[in-house]
Coordinates of C-alpha atoms in Angstrom, one line a residue:
M1169 CA -47.3 34.3 -15.3
P1170 CA -43.9 33.5 -17.0
R1171 CA -41.4 34.1 -14.3
S1172 CA -37.5 35.4 -15.0
R1173 CA -34.7 34.6 -12.5
T1174 CA -30.6 35.4 -12.3
P1175 CA -29.2 32.5 -14.2
R1176 CA -26.0 31.2 -13.1
L1177 CA -24.4 31.5 -16.3
A1178 CA -24.3 35.5 -15.1
A1179 CA -20.8 34.2 -14.1
L1180 CA -20.0 33.3 -17.9
A1181 CA -20.4 36.6 -19.5
A1182 CA -16.7 36.6 -18.5
A1183 CA -15.0 37.7 -15.4
A1184 CA -14.5 41.0 -16.7
T1185 CA -18.3 41.7 -17.3
A1186 CA -18.6 41.0 -13.9
V1187 CA -15.7 43.4 -12.3
A1188 CA -16.9 46.3 -15.0
L1189 CA -20.6 45.9 -13.9
L1190 CA -19.7 46.2 -10.3
L1191 CA -17.4 49.1 -10.8
G1192 CA -20.2 51.1 -13.1
P1193 CA -20.4 50.6 -17.1
A1194 CA -18.5 53.3 -19.4
P1195 CA -20.1 54.6 -21.8
L1196 CA -21.7 52.1 -24.9
A1197 CA -21.9 52.7 -28.6
A1198 CA -25.4 53.2 -30.0
A1199 CA -26.9 49.6 -29.8
D1200 CA -29.0 48.4 -32.6
Q1201 CA -32.7 49.5 -32.2
G1202 CA -35.7 48.0 -33.4
V1203 CA -36.1 44.6 -34.8
R1204 CA -34.0 42.7 -36.7
S1205 CA -34.1 38.7 -38.0
Q1206 CA -31.4 36.7 -39.0
S1207 CA -31.8 33.0 -40.8
L1208 CA -31.3 30.2 -38.7
P1209 CA -31.7 26.4 -39.3
A1210 CA -35.3 25.3 -38.7
P1211 CA -36.5 23.5 -35.6
Q1212 CA -35.7 19.8 -35.6
L1213 CA -37.8 17.0 -34.1
L1214 CA -35.1 16.3 -31.6
P1215 CA -34.4 19.0 -28.9
V1216 CA -31.2 20.2 -30.7
P1217 CA -29.8 23.6 -29.4
Q1218 CA -30.5 27.2 -31.7
F1219 CA -28.7 29.7 -31.2
L1220 CA -30.6 32.8 -30.6
P1221 CA -29.6 35.7 -33.0
I1222 CA -27.9 38.9 -31.5
P1223 CA -27.0 42.0 -33.0
P1224 CA -24.1 42.7 -35.0
D1225 CA -22.1 44.7 -32.6
A1226 CA -22.7 41.9 -29.6
V1227 CA -20.3 39.1 -28.4
S1228 CA -22.2 37.2 -25.9
S1229 CA -26.0 37.1 -24.5
M1230 CA -27.7 35.1 -21.7
V1231 CA -31.4 34.0 -21.2
W1232 CA -33.5 35.4 -18.4
G1233 CA -36.9 34.1 -18.9
L1234 CA -39.4 32.2 -21.3
N1235 CA -43.3 32.6 -21.5
R1236 CA -46.0 30.6 -22.7
D1237 CA -45.6 31.3 -26.3
G1238 CA -41.9 30.6 -26.5
A1239 CA -40.6 34.4 -26.5
V1240 CA -37.5 34.5 -24.6
V1241 CA -35.9 37.7 -22.9
G1242 CA -32.6 38.2 -22.0
E1243 CA -29.5 40.3 -22.2
Y1244 CA -26.8 40.9 -24.4
Y1245 CA -23.3 42.4 -24.3
P1246 CA -21.9 44.9 -27.0
N1247 CA -18.3 44.3 -28.3
A1248 CA -17.0 47.4 -26.2
P1249 CA -13.7 46.5 -24.9
A1250 CA -13.6 49.3 -22.0
Q1251 CA -17.0 47.9 -20.9
A1252 CA -19.3 45.5 -20.2
A1253 CA -22.5 46.5 -19.6
P1254 CA -25.7 44.8 -20.7
R1255 CA -28.4 45.9 -23.1
A1256 CA -32.1 43.9 -22.8
I1257 CA -33.5 41.8 -25.7
R1258 CA -36.5 40.0 -26.3
W1259 CA -36.3 37.0 -28.9
H1260 CA -39.5 36.1 -31.0
P1261 CA -41.5 33.0 -30.1
D1262 CA -40.0 32.0 -34.0
H1263 CA -36.6 32.5 -32.1
L1264 CA -35.2 33.8 -35.8
G1265 CA -35.7 37.5 -34.6
Y1266 CA -35.4 40.1 -31.7
T1267 CA -36.6 43.2 -30.5
T1268 CA -33.7 45.3 -28.3
L1269 CA -35.0 46.8 -25.4
A1270 CA -33.1 50.5 -25.1
P1271 CA -32.8 52.0 -21.9
L1272 CA -34.2 55.4 -20.7
P1273 CA -33.0 58.3 -22.5
G1274 CA -29.8 59.5 -20.6
D1275 CA -29.1 55.9 -19.3
Q1276 CA -26.4 53.5 -20.9
S1277 CA -27.5 50.2 -20.4
S1278 CA -30.8 47.9 -19.3
R1279 CA -31.9 44.5 -17.8
P1280 CA -34.9 42.6 -17.9
H1281 CA -36.6 41.3 -14.7
G1282 CA -39.8 39.9 -15.8
F1283 CA -42.6 39.7 -18.6
N1284 CA -45.9 38.4 -19.6
D1285 CA -47.4 36.7 -22.0
A1286 CA -48.3 39.9 -24.3
D1287 CA -44.8 40.2 -24.3
T1288 CA -44.3 43.5 -22.6
V1289 CA -41.1 43.4 -20.3
V1290 CA -39.9 45.0 -17.2
G1291 CA -36.8 45.8 -15.7
V1292 CA -34.4 48.3 -14.7
S1293 CA -32.6 51.2 -16.8
F1294 CA -29.0 52.1 -15.1
Q1295 CA -25.9 54.3 -15.4
T1296 CA -24.3 52.5 -12.6
L1297 CA -26.0 49.3 -10.8
S1298 CA -26.8 52.2 -7.7
D1299 CA -28.5 54.7 -10.1
N1300 CA -31.1 52.7 -12.0
H1301 CA -34.7 53.2 -12.4
P1302 CA -37.8 51.0 -13.3
V1303 CA -38.7 50.6 -16.8
R1304 CA -41.5 48.9 -18.6
W1305 CA -40.7 47.9 -22.6
A1306 CA -43.7 47.7 -25.1
P1307 CA -43.7 44.7 -27.3
D1308 CA -42.5 47.1 -29.8
G1309 CA -39.4 47.8 -27.5
T1310 CA -40.3 51.3 -26.7
P1311 CA -39.4 52.0 -22.8
T1312 CA -41.4 54.0 -20.4
A1313 CA -40.2 55.1 -17.3
L1314 CA -42.1 54.3 -14.2
E1315 CA -42.5 56.7 -11.5
L1316 CA -40.6 56.1 -8.0
P1317 CA -41.4 58.1 -4.7
P1318 CA -39.8 61.4 -4.4
G1319 CA -36.7 61.5 -2.4
V1320 CA -35.6 57.7 -3.4
R1321 CA -31.8 57.2 -5.0
G1322 CA -33.2 54.3 -7.3
G1323 CA -35.5 51.3 -7.9
G1324 CA -36.8 48.3 -10.6
A1325 CA -39.5 46.5 -11.3
Q1326 CA -39.5 42.7 -10.8
G1327 CA -42.6 41.6 -12.6
I1328 CA -45.4 41.7 -14.9
N1329 CA -48.9 39.9 -14.8
N1330 CA -51.3 39.8 -18.1
A1331 CA -53.2 42.3 -16.8
G1332 CA -50.2 44.7 -17.0
V1333 CA -49.8 45.2 -13.2
V1334 CA -46.0 45.7 -12.3
I1335 CA -44.4 44.9 -9.2
G1336 CA -40.8 46.4 -8.0
G1337 CA -39.3 48.5 -5.3
A1338 CA -37.6 51.2 -4.7
Y1339 CA -34.5 52.2 -2.2
D1340 CA -33.3 55.1 -0.4
W1341 CA -30.0 56.3 0.3
N1342 CA -28.8 54.0 2.6
Y1343 CA -30.1 51.0 0.3
R1344 CA -33.3 49.9 2.3
P1345 CA -35.7 49.0 0.0
T1346 CA -39.7 49.5 0.1
P1347 CA -42.3 47.4 -1.6
L1348 CA -44.3 49.0 -5.0
K1349 CA -46.8 48.4 -7.5
W1350 CA -47.7 50.0 -10.6
Q1351 CA -51.2 49.8 -12.0
P1352 CA -51.4 49.4 -15.9
D1353 CA -52.0 52.9 -16.3
G1354 CA -48.8 53.4 -15.0
T1355 CA -50.0 54.8 -11.2
R1356 CA -47.4 53.8 -8.7
V1357 CA -49.1 52.6 -5.4
A1358 CA -47.1 51.7 -2.0
L1359 CA -47.5 48.6 -0.4
P1360 CA -47.8 48.7 3.2
L1361 CA -45.7 46.6 5.6
L1362 CA -46.5 44.7 8.6
P1363 CA -46.8 47.0 11.9
G1364 CA -43.1 47.4 13.3
D1365 CA -41.4 46.8 10.0
D1366 CA -39.7 49.3 8.3
S1367 CA -38.4 47.6 4.8
G1368 CA -40.0 45.0 2.3
S1369 CA -39.8 43.7 -1.5
T1370 CA -42.0 42.0 -3.9
S1371 CA -41.1 38.6 -5.2
S1372 CA -44.2 37.5 -7.9
V1373 CA -47.4 39.0 -9.0
N1374 CA -50.1 36.2 -10.2
N1375 CA -52.9 36.7 -12.7
A1376 CA -55.4 37.3 -10.0
G1377 CA -53.4 40.5 -8.8
I1378 CA -52.2 39.3 -5.6
I1379 CA -48.9 40.4 -4.8
A1380 CA -45.9 37.9 -2.7
G1381 CA -43.0 39.0 -1.2
T1382 CA -41.3 40.1 2.2
S1383 CA -42.1 42.6 4.9
E1384 CA -39.0 43.3 7.3
R1385 CA -37.7 44.7 10.3
R1386 CA -34.3 46.1 9.6
L1387 CA -33.5 49.1 12.1
S1388 CA -34.6 47.8 15.7
G1389 CA -31.2 45.5 15.9
D1390 CA -33.2 42.2 15.3
S1391 CA -33.7 41.9 11.8
Q1392 CA -36.6 39.6 11.0
E1393 CA -37.9 38.7 7.5
H1394 CA -41.8 38.0 7.3
P1395 CA -43.2 36.5 4.2
V1396 CA -46.4 38.4 3.4
L1397 CA -49.3 38.5 0.6
W1398 CA -50.8 42.0 -0.6
S1399 CA -54.4 41.8 -1.9
P1400 CA -55.3 43.5 -5.2
T1401 CA -56.5 46.5 -2.9
G1402 CA -53.1 46.3 -1.3
A1403 CA -54.1 44.7 1.9
V1404 CA -50.9 42.9 3.6
T1405 CA -51.4 39.6 5.6
A1406 CA -48.3 37.5 7.5
L1407 CA -48.1 34.1 5.9
P1408 CA -47.5 32.0 8.9
L1409 CA -44.6 30.2 9.6
P1410 CA -43.6 26.6 10.7
T1411 CA -42.7 25.6 14.3
G1412 CA -38.6 26.4 14.7
I1413 CA -38.6 28.7 11.8
A1414 CA -37.2 32.1 12.8
G1415 CA -37.7 34.0 9.6
A1416 CA -38.5 33.4 5.6
R1417 CA -38.6 35.1 2.3
V1418 CA -40.4 34.3 -0.8
D1419 CA -39.4 33.5 -4.2
E1420 CA -42.7 32.8 -6.2
M1421 CA -46.3 32.3 -6.4
T1422 CA -48.4 30.6 -8.9
D1423 CA -51.4 31.8 -10.5
G1424 CA -53.5 29.1 -8.3
G1425 CA -52.3 30.5 -5.1
V1426 CA -49.0 27.9 -4.0
V1427 CA -46.1 30.4 -2.4
L1428 CA -42.5 29.2 -2.3
G1429 CA -39.9 30.4 -0.3
H1430 CA -37.0 29.9 1.9
G1431 CA -36.8 29.9 5.8
R1432 CA -34.0 30.1 8.2
K1433 CA -34.2 28.1 11.6
A1434 CA -33.8 30.2 15.0
G1435 CA -30.4 30.7 15.2
S1436 CA -29.4 30.4 12.1
A1437 CA -28.8 32.9 9.1
E1438 CA -29.3 30.4 6.1
F1439 CA -32.2 30.6 4.1
D1440 CA -31.6 26.6 3.8
R1441 CA -35.6 25.4 4.5
V1442 CA -37.6 24.9 1.6
L1443 CA -41.4 26.1 2.1
V1444 CA -44.5 25.8 0.5
W1445 CA -47.9 27.5 1.4
A1446 CA -50.6 25.9 0.0
P1447 CA -53.6 28.3 -1.5
D1448 CA -55.7 27.9 1.8
G1449 CA -52.8 29.3 3.6
T1450 CA -51.1 26.3 5.3
V1451 CA -47.2 25.6 5.1
R1452 CA -45.1 23.0 5.4
D1453 CA -41.5 22.6 6.0
A1454 CA -40.3 20.5 2.9
G1455 CA -37.1 20.4 4.2
Y1456 CA -33.3 21.3 3.5
G1457 CA -32.4 22.4 0.2
R1458 CA -33.0 25.2 -2.2
T1459 CA -36.1 25.8 -4.7
R1460 CA -35.9 27.1 -7.8
A1461 CA -39.4 27.1 -9.2
V1462 CA -42.9 26.0 -9.2
N1463 CA -45.8 25.1 -11.2
D1464 CA -49.6 25.4 -11.0
A1465 CA -50.0 22.2 -9.4
G1466 CA -47.3 23.0 -6.9
T1467 CA -45.0 20.9 -7.6
A1468 CA -41.4 22.4 -7.2
V1469 CA -37.9 21.7 -8.0
G1470 CA -34.8 22.8 -6.8
A1471 CA -31.8 21.0 -4.8
A1472 CA -31.9 18.8 -1.8
F1473 CA -28.7 19.5 0.6
D1474 CA -27.0 16.1 2.3
A1475 CA -25.1 16.3 5.3
T1476 CA -22.0 17.8 3.7
H1477 CA -23.8 20.2 1.8
S1478 CA -24.0 18.8 -1.6
Q1479 CA -26.8 19.3 -3.9
H1480 CA -29.1 17.1 -6.2
A1481 CA -31.9 17.8 -8.3
A1482 CA -34.8 17.5 -6.4
R1483 CA -38.6 17.2 -6.8
W1484 CA -41.2 18.5 -3.9
D1485 CA -44.5 16.9 -4.8
P1486 CA -47.7 18.8 -3.7
D1487 CA -48.0 16.6 -0.5
G1488 CA -44.7 17.1 0.3
T1489 CA -43.2 14.2 -0.7
Q1490 CA -39.4 14.7 -1.6
T1491 CA -37.9 13.0 -4.6
L1492 CA -34.4 13.1 -5.9
L1493 CA -33.9 13.3 -9.5
G1494 CA -30.8 11.3 -11.2
D1495 CA -28.2 12.8 -11.9
P1496 CA -24.6 12.0 -13.8
A1497 CA -22.3 9.7 -11.3
G1498 CA -20.2 12.3 -9.1
K1499 CA -21.7 15.3 -10.1
Q1500 CA -23.9 18.1 -8.3
S1501 CA -26.8 18.8 -9.7
E1502 CA -30.5 21.4 -9.5
A1503 CA -33.3 21.3 -11.2
M1504 CA -34.0 25.2 -12.5
A1505 CA -37.5 24.6 -14.2
V1506 CA -40.5 22.6 -14.0
N1507 CA -43.5 22.9 -16.5
G1508 CA -47.3 21.5 -16.2
T1509 CA -46.5 18.2 -17.0
G1510 CA -43.8 17.7 -14.2
T1511 CA -40.8 18.0 -16.7
A1512 CA -37.7 19.9 -15.2
V1513 CA -34.7 21.1 -16.4
G1514 CA -31.4 22.2 -14.7
E1515 CA -28.0 21.4 -14.8
A1516 CA -25.2 18.5 -13.8
Q1517 CA -22.3 20.8 -12.3
G1518 CA -18.8 20.2 -13.2
P1519 CA -15.4 21.6 -11.3
D1520 CA -16.9 25.2 -11.6
W1521 CA -20.3 26.6 -12.7
T1522 CA -19.3 27.1 -16.6
R1523 CA -18.8 23.4 -17.3
S1524 CA -21.9 22.0 -16.6
T1525 CA -24.1 20.2 -18.7
A1526 CA -27.4 20.5 -19.5
L1527 CA -30.1 18.2 -18.1
L1528 CA -33.7 17.4 -18.6
W1529 CA -35.5 15.4 -16.2
K1530 CA -38.8 13.4 -17.1
P1531 CA -41.7 13.3 -14.9
D1532 CA -40.9 10.0 -13.5
G1533 CA -37.2 11.4 -12.2
T1534 CA -35.1 10.0 -15.0
A1535 CA -32.1 12.4 -16.4
V1536 CA -31.9 12.9 -20.0
P1537 CA -28.5 15.3 -20.9
L1538 CA -29.7 17.7 -23.5
P1539 CA -27.5 17.7 -26.7
P1540 CA -24.8 20.2 -26.3
S1541 CA -24.0 23.0 -28.9
P1542 CA -21.2 23.2 -31.3
L1543 CA -19.5 25.6 -29.1
S1544 CA -18.4 23.0 -26.4
P1545 CA -19.9 20.2 -24.4
Y1546 CA -21.1 23.0 -21.6
A1547 CA -24.1 24.4 -21.0
Q1548 CA -26.9 25.1 -18.3
A1549 CA -30.7 24.8 -18.5
G1550 CA -33.4 27.0 -17.1
F1551 CA -36.3 27.3 -18.2
I1552 CA -39.1 25.5 -19.7
N1553 CA -42.8 25.9 -21.0
D1554 CA -45.6 23.6 -21.2
D1555 CA -45.1 23.2 -24.9
G1556 CA -41.5 21.7 -24.2
V1557 CA -39.4 24.5 -25.3
I1558 CA -36.5 24.6 -23.2
A1559 CA -34.1 28.2 -22.9
G1560 CA -30.9 28.3 -21.6
N1561 CA -27.5 29.2 -22.3
A1562 CA -24.8 27.8 -24.1
V1563 CA -20.6 28.1 -23.1
E1564 CA -18.4 29.1 -25.7
L1565 CA -14.5 27.7 -25.4
D1566 CA -11.4 29.4 -26.4
A1567 CA -8.5 27.3 -27.9
A1568 CA -6.9 26.4 -24.9
G1569 CA -10.4 25.4 -23.5
Q1570 CA -11.4 27.7 -21.4
P1571 CA -14.0 29.6 -21.1
V1572 CA -15.0 33.1 -22.4
A1573 CA -18.7 33.6 -23.3
G1574 CA -21.9 32.6 -23.0
H1575 CA -24.9 32.7 -26.0
A1576 CA -28.5 32.3 -25.5
V1577 CA -29.9 29.4 -26.8
V1578 CA -33.4 27.4 -27.0
W1579 CA -33.9 23.6 -27.7
G1580 CA -37.1 22.5 -29.3
P1581 CA -39.0 19.6 -29.2

């Protein structure tokens, strides 16, 4: 199942975007609806970047996910100086056209969080960041509200599998989260917590209908995070923790049952230990670092930390072996995605997140810089599928050489 993540280029949509979004969006002009196409150069044999088209009223865009067929989801920002709230968008597998994903009636903005191979997208529709609703978009872009429990403040949808099972959650007026799933027909199902816990969240659902997430104890004064799985029938099971790990959070689960997460040592507040659970439930502490993605074979990628907390792109093989991937001299780096062949993509960081170089790592760990766009030398690669299609974000510079916007791109094989 494809997975969507918050890309680091969120910082690139411009500082005003982040500030305005935190403060709550101002009213938007009506966005372009339905399907539009734009003539773009045909893909070439080399992995040259190809800009993904956006509506005429948009000034920037960013990628949130890529599926097996090459469809891409993300968001765009309309040219409205008084506000900077996003609208969700799905780009077609040919990368020449798109479908805008409108918010629910009465809302102003929308953001995708996951989608499946049938091009059904789920996410949030909102007026402000604290007033949001889970939503599912059909392949034609039609939004449908997913029911929330009575008395909650809001919620969102986090992911969807190919059978149409949606995961997400709600939060109360104290922002305490509770995990939920929705059946393909829209029926809401409350997911139980571990005994003694009072909050929880979902992270991933695979095509077998197994859900991975976290059950947490927040109100007892001694917060504890427990990684858990929910079966297709809703039964909750705690995942074991390695010796010395006091709590953990789950990030992703594969169709084969490999679970990826992060743990924190006793006495620490940092979730900086890479944890991998095998399908049989055994767990290993793979070291000090942060992972971003795992493939069906159980190969994880991310960044390993050194003693100074500098990060270097790394791969963790299913047997637990850690391999540092190549990166440019003097640069910190991070791998963001890996496909079934073991090819990874990510970035080498510059002085800030907006001045990164997009990289591809071959299965042997060799780093290959991805060709830059005409906008600037800077870009991030965030996703790769088994066909070798890469999706990410290119950085636009102004006349003074300062980053002003991000633009969604794909690199074709």
